[in-house]
Short mmCIF file of C-alpha atoms in Angstrom, two decimals:
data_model
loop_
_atom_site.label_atom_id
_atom_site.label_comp_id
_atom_site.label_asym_id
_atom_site.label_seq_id
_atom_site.Cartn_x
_atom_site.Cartn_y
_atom_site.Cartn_z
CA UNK Q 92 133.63 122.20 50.42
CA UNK Q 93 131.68 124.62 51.67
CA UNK Q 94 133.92 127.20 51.18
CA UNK Q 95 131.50 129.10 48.77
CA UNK Q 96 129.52 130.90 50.88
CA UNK Q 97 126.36 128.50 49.74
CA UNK Q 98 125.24 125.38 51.07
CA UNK Q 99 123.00 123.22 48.22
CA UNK Q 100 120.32 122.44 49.45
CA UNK Q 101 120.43 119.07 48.33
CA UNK Q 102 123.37 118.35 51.07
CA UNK Q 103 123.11 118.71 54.48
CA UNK Q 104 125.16 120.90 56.33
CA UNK Q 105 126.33 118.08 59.25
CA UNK Q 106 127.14 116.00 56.29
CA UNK Q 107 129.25 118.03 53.62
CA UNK Q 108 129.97 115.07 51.30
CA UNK Q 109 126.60 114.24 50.93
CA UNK Q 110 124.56 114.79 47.83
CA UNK Q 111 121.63 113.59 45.94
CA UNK Q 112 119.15 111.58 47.83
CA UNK Q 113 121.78 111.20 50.87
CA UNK Q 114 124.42 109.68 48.63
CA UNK Q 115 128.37 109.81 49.86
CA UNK Q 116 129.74 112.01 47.16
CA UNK Q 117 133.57 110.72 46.21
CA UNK Q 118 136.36 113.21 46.31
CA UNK Q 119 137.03 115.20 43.33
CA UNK Q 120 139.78 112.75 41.88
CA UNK Q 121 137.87 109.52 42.95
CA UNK Q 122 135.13 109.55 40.91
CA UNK Q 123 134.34 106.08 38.39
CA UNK Q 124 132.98 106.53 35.22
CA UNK Q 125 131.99 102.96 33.27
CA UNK Q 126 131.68 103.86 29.75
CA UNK Q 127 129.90 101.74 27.13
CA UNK Q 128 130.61 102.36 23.43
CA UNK Q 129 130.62 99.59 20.71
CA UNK Q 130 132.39 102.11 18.50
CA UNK Q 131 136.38 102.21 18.99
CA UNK Q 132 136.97 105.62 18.02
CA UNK Q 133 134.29 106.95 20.32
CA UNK Q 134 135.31 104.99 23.53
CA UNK Q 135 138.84 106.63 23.15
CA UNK Q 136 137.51 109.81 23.08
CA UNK Q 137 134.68 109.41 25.43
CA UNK Q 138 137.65 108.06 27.77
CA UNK Q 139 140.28 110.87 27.21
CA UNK Q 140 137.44 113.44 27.80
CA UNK Q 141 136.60 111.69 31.52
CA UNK Q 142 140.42 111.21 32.15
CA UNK Q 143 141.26 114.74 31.19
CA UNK Q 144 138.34 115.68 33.96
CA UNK Q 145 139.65 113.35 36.28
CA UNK Q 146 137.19 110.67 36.36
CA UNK Q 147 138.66 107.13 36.28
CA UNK Q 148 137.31 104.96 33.31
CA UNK Q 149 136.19 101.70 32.81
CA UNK Q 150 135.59 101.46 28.98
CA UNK Q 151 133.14 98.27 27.87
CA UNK Q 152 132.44 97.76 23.91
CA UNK Q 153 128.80 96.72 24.66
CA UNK Q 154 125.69 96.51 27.46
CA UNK Q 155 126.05 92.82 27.92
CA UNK Q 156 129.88 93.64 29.35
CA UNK Q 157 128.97 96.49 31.48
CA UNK Q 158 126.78 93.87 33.08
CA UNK Q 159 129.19 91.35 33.50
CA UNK Q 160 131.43 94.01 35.61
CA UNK Q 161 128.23 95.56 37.69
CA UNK Q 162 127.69 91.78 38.43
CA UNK Q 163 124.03 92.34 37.23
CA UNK Q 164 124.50 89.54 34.27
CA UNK Q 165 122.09 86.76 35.12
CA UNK Q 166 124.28 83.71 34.25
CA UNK Q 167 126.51 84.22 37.26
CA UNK Q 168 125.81 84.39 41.11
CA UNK Q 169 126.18 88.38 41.46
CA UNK Q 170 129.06 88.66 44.29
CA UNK Q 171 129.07 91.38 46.35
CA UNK Q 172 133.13 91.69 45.67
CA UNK Q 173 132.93 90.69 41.63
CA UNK Q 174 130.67 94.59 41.54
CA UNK Q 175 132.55 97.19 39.87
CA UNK Q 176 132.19 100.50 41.97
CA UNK Q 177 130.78 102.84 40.07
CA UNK Q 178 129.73 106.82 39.85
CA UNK Q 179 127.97 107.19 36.74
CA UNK Q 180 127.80 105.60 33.62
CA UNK Q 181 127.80 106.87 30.36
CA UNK Q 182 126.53 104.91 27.26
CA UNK Q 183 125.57 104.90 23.40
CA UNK Q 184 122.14 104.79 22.33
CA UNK Q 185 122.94 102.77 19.29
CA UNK Q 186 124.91 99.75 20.18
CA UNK Q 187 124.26 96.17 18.50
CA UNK Q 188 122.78 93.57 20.41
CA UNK Q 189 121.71 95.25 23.50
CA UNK Q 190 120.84 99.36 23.28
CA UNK Q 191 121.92 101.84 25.82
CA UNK Q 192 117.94 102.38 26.68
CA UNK Q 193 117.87 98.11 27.41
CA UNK Q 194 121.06 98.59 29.85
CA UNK Q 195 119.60 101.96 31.34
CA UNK Q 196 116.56 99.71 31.81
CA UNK Q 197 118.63 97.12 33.63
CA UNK Q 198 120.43 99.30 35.62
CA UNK Q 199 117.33 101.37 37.01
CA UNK Q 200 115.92 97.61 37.34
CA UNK Q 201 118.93 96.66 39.69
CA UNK Q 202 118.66 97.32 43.48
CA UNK Q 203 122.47 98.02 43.49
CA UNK Q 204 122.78 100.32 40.69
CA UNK Q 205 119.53 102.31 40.38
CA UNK Q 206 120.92 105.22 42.05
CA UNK Q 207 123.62 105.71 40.12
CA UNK Q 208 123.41 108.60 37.18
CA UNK Q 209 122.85 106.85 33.72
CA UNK Q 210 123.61 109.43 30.65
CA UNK Q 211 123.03 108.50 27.38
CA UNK Q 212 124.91 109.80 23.88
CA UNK Q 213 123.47 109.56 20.89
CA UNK Q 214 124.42 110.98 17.30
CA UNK Q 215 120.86 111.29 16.50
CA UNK Q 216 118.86 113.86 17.58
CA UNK Q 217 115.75 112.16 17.98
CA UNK Q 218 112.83 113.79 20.73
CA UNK Q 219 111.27 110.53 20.90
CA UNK Q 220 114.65 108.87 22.36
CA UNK Q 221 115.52 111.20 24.45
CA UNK Q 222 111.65 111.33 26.23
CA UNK Q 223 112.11 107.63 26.43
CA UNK Q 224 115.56 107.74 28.10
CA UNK Q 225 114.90 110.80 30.44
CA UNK Q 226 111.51 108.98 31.47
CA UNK Q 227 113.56 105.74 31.99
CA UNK Q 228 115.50 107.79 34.59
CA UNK Q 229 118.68 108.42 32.31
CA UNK Q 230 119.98 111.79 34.12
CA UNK Q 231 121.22 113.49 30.78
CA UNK Q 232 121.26 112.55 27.16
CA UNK Q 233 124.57 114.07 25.25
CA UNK Q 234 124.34 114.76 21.68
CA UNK Q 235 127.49 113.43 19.88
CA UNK Q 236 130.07 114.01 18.78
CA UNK Q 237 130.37 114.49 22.67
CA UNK Q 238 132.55 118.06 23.50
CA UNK Q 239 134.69 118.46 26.31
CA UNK Q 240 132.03 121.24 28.07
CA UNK Q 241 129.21 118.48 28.33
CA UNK Q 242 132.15 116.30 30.14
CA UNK Q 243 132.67 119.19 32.48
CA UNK Q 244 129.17 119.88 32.97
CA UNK Q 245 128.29 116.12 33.94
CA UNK Q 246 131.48 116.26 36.08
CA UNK Q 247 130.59 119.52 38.04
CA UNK Q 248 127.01 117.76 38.50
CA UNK Q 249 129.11 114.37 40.07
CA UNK Q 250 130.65 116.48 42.77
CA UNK Q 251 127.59 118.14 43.81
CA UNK Q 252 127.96 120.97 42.23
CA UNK Q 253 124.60 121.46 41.91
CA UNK Q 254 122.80 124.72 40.53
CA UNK Q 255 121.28 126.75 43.34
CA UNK Q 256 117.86 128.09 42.43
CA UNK Q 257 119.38 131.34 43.20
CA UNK Q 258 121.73 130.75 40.76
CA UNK Q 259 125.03 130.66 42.62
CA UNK Q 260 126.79 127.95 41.12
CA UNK Q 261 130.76 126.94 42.31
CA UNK Q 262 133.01 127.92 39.43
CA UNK Q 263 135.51 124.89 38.95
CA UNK Q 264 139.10 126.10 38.09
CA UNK Q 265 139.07 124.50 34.78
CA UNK Q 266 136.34 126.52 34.18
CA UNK Q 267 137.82 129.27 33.23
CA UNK Q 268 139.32 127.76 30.36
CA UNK Q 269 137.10 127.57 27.11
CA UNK Q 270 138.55 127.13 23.65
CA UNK Q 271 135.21 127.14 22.40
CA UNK Q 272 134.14 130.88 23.09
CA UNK Q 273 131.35 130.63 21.16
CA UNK Q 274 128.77 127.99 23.56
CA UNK Q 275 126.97 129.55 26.09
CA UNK Q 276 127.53 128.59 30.02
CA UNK Q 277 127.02 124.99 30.27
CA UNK Q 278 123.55 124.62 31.29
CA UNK Q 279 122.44 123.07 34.86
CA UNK Q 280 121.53 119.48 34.90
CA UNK Q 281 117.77 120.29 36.67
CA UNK Q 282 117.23 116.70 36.08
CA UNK Q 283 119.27 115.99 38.59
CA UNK Q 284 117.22 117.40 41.34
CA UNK Q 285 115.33 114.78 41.82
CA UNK Q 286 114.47 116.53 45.62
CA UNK Q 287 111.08 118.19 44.96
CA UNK Q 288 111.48 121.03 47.13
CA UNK Q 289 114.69 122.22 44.92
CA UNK Q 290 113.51 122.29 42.32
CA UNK Q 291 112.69 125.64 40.79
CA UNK Q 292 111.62 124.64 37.58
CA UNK Q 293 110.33 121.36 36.50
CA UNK Q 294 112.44 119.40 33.62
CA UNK Q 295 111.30 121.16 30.07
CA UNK Q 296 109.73 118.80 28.24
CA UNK Q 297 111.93 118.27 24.78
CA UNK Q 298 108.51 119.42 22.64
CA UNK Q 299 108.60 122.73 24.89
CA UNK Q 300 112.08 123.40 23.75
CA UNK Q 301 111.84 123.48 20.31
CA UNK Q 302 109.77 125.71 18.37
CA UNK Q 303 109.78 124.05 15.22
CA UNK Q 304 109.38 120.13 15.39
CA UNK Q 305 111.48 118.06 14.51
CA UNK Q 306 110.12 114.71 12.89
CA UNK Q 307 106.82 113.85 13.43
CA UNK Q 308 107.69 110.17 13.53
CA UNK Q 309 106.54 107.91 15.97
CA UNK Q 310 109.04 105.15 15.65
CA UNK Q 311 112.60 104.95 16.65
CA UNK Q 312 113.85 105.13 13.14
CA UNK Q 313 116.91 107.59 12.40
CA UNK Q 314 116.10 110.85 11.83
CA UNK Q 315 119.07 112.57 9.69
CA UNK Q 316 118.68 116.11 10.34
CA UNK Q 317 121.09 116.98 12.78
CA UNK Q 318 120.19 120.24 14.55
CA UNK Q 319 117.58 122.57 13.51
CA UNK Q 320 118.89 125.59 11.97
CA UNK Q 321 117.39 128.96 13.91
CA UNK Q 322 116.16 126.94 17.60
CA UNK Q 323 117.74 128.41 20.19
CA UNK Q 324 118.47 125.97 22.75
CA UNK Q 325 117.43 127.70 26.40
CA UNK Q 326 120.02 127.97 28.39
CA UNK Q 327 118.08 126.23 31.38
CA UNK Q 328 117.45 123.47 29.28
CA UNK Q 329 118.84 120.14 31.24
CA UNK Q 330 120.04 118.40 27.89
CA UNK Q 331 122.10 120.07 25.19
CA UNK Q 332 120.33 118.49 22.65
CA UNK Q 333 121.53 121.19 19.45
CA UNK Q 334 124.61 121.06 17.89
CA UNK Q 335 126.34 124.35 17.05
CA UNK Q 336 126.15 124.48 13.47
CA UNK Q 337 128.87 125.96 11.45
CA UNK Q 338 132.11 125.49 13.11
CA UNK Q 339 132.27 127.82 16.80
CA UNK Q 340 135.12 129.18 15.53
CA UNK Q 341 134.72 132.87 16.75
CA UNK X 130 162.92 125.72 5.88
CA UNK X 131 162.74 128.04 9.08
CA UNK X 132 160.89 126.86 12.15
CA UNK X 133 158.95 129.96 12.44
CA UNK X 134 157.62 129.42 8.18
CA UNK X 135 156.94 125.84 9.17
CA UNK X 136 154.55 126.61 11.49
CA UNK X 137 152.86 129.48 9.68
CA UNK X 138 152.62 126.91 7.05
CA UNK X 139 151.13 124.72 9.48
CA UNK X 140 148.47 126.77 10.42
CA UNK X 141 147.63 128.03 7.19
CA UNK X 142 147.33 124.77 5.84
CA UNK X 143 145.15 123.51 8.81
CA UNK X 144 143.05 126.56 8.63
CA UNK X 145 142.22 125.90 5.00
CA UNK X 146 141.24 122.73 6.04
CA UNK X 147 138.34 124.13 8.21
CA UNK X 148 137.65 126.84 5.24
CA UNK X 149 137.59 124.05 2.87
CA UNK X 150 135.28 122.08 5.42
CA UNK X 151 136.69 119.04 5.56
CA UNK X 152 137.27 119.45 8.89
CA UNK X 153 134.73 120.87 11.15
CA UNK X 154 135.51 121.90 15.28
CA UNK X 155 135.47 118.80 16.74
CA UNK X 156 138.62 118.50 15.48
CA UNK X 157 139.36 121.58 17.19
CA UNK X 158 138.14 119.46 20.28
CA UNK X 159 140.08 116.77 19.89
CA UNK X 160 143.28 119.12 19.79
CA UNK X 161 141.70 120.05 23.42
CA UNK X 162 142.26 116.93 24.36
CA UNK X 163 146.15 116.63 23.48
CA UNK X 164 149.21 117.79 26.11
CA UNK X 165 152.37 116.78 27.19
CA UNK X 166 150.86 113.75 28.81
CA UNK X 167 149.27 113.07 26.04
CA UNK X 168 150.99 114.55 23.06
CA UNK X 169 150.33 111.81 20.27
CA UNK X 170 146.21 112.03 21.24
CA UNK X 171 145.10 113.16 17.81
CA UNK X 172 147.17 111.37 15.52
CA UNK X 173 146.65 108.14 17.38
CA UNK X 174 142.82 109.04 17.14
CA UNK X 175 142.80 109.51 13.70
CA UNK X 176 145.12 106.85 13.37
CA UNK X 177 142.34 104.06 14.51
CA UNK X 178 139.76 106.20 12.46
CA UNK X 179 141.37 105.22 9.21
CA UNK X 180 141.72 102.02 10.63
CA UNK X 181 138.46 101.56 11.63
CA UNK X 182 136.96 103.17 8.12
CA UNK X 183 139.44 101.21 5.64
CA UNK X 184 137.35 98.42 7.03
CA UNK X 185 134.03 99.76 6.59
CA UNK X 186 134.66 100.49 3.07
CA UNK X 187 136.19 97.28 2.10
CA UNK X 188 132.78 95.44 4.08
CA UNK X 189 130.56 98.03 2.56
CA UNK X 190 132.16 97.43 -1.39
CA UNK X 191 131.16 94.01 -0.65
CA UNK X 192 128.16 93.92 0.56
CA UNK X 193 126.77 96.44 -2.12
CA UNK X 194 128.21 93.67 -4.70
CA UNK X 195 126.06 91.17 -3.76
CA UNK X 196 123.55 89.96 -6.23
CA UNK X 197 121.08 91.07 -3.74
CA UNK X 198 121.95 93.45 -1.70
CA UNK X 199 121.49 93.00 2.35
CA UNK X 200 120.65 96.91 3.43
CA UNK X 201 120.15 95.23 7.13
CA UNK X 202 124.11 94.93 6.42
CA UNK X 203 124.82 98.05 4.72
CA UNK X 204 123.05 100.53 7.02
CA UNK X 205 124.66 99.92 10.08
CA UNK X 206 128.23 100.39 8.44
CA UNK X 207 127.19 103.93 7.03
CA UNK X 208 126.08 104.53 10.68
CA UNK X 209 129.53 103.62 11.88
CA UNK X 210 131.09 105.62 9.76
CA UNK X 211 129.19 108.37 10.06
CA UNK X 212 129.66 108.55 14.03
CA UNK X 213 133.41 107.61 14.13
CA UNK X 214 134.13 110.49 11.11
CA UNK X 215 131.42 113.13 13.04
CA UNK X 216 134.32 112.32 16.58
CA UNK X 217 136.89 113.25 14.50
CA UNK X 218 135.75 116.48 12.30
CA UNK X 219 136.00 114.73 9.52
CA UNK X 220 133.13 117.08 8.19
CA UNK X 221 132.80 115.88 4.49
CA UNK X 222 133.01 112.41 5.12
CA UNK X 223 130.38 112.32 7.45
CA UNK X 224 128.06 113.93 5.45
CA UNK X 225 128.26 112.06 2.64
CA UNK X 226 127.39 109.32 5.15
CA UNK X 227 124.31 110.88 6.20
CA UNK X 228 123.19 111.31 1.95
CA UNK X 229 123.97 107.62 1.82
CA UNK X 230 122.23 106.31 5.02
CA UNK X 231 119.11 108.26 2.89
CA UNK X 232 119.53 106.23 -0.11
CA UNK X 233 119.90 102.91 2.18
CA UNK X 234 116.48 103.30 3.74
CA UNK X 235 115.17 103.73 0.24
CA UNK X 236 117.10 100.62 -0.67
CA UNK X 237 118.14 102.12 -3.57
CA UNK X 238 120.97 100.14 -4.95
CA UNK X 239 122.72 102.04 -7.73
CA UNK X 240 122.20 105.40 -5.63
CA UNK X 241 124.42 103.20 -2.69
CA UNK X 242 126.89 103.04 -5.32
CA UNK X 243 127.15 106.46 -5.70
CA UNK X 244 127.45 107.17 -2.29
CA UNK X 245 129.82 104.52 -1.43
CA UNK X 246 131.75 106.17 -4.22
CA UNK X 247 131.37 109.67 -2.73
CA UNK X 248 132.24 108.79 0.44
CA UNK X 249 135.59 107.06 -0.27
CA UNK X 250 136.42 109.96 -2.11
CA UNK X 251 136.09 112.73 1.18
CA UNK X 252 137.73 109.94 2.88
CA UNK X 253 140.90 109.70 1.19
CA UNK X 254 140.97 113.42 1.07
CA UNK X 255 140.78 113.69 4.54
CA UNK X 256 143.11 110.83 5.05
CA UNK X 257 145.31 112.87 2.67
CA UNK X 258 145.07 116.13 4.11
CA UNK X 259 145.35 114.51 7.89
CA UNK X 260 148.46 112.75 7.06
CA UNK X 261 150.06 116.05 5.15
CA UNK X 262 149.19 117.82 8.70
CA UNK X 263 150.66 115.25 10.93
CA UNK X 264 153.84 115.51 8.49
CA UNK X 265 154.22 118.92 9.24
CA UNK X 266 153.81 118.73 12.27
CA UNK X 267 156.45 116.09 12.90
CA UNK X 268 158.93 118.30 10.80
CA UNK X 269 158.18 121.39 13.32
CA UNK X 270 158.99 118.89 16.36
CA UNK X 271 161.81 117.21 14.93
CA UNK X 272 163.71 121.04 14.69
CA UNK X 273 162.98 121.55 17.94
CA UNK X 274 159.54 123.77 17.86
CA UNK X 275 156.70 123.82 19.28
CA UNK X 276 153.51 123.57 17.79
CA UNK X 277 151.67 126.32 17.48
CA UNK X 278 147.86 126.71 18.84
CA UNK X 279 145.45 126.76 16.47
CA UNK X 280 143.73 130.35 16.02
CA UNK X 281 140.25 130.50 16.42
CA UNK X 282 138.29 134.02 14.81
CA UNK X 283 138.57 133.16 11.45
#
């Protein structure tokens, strides 16, 4: 593991499999992904993306059943062997009954669970939302459809494979693979460094990021554009919040 | 037909369908996703897509026939639709859902018509065109080929 000539800071060197906030990081095949998406279509994908990355998935149709496996449900004694094990968790935004924000909520609530990485996907590119969710804890917030990079990018971020502020970052071997030519290096997750003497830049803000707003609406309401046309994304930016536009096909 | 003009037609005919736009690159994503481990991955993909949206449309023709139209009901379907075509590429159809989801918040009743109308038509297209491409490619396996990567830098 430490094989690359680095050593994160976020791990210590007498303890290589440790990560964020003194964690145990799982092997690279071991890691558990529960994935929450009321949409049928979308959990297949979402799944085949984490399995193709080697993540084992649990796939749940809505919040109320990822609670019933993390044993954090209310109407039954939570036992300590009923607990799912998990890694991170991935969810929709939009999701009837109870919202991905309400079961990030939960889960940052829970004593059990609060550490582990909550992302959230959404197909609407709304800055309110995402403030909410990244101020709610939620370590990324994935603009769908969801692309096999952002996959790899939260995977590489599972293992530790943290950004180093001098930029040395572990190149995974399926890295050098893209289809997609035309997206830039997947960007590092700073908003996973929660360690405040790593971090080199503090989490942009989502109204620094874009030069032209948006929607200037407060509620949660849908917005329909999709992606501005002409805002660059930064590169450092911790969540890919713009779609590519016309089809990366060069 | 020869293997080798099978699968030129197959990519010709699935690069007109980006041209055309009815299919966008996450379809090109989704082709990622497929090896020999998983060599069905799109078609069974798209396969519970038109499942899933033969569904919609049928609840959707309904509830827009109601004497008085529920939007609380109709909304949420576009939105459905709209994410599950957006996984798949299916380009068209899912922006005709985003037009429509427009006309819902103004609850504007005959425009919904229109756009239920609208998007049924990109969706059988696409269902169309899909189900030509997953012909073809069936042909191309069943004489023994492989089939060919699509080319991106067009």
């Amino acid at each position: 593991m430490a094989s690359d000539g680095g050593v994160s800071c976020l791990r210590s060197s007498e303890m290589p499999n440790v990560g964020i906030g003194g964690m145990e990081l799982p092997p690279l095949d071991e890691v558990h992904v529960l994935a929450v998406d009321d949409s049928l279509v979308d959990r297949i994908v979402i799944e085949r993306l984490l399995r193709i990355t080697s993540c084992k998935v649990t796939a749940v149709d809505s919040g109320w059943r990822a609670l019933e496996l993390l044993g954090l449900d209310n109407e039954k004694a939570s036992v300590e062997l009923q607990r799912l094990k998990v890694d991170m968790i991935i969810t929709d935004y939009c999701m009837p009954g109870m919202t991905g924000y309400e079961l990030l909520k939960k889960i940052k609530e829970s004593s059990s669970f609060r550490q582990v990485p909550v992302v959230i996907m959404s197909s609407e590119n709304v800055l309110t939302r995402i403030d909410r969710c990244l101020e709610e804890g939620a370590e990324d917030f994935l603009l769908k459809p969801v692309k096999l990079a952002d996959v790899k990018r939260l995977r590489n971020c599972l293992t530790g494979d943290v950004k180093l502020s001098n930029g040395n970052k572990r190149k995974l071997p399926e890295d050098s693979v893209t289809v997609n030519a035309s997206l830039p290096p997947p960007p590092a997750l700073t908003t996973l460094s929660t360690d405040s003497s790593d971090s080199s830049s503090p989490p942009l803000s989502p109204v620094e990021v874009f030069s032209s707003p948006l929607s200037s609406r407060e509620d949660d309401d849908d917005v329909l554009t999709s992606s501005p046309e002409g805002s660059p994304t930064p590169e450092e930016s911790p969540v890919r919040r713009q779609k590519m536009g016309s089809p990366g096909l060069d | 037909m020869e293997l080798a003009q099978m699968q030129k037609s197959l990519q010709d005919y699935t690069k007109s369908l980006f041209l055309e736009g009815v299919l966008d690159s996450q379809f090109l994503q989704l082709q990622q996703l497929q090896d020999e481990s998983n060599p069905d991955f799109v078609s069974q993909v798209v396969t519970l897509f038109f499942q899933d949206s033969d569904r919609i449309l049928n609840d959707l023709s309904l509830s827009l026939d109601q004497q008085v139209v529920d939007f609380k009901k109709v909304d949420p379907h576009v939105h459905q639709l709209k994410g599950s075509s957006s996984s798949i590429g299916a380009q068209r159809v899912k922006n005709a859902c985003v037009v429509f989801r427009s006309f819902c918040e103004q609850q504007n009743v005959e425009a919904c018509h229109r756009c239920l109308q609208q998007v049924k038509q990109e969706y059988y297209l696409v269902k169309n065109r899909l189900e030509t491409l997953f012909k073809l490619e069936q042909q191309i396996v069943a004489s023994g080929g492989m089939i060919p990567a699509m080319e991106l830098g067009f």
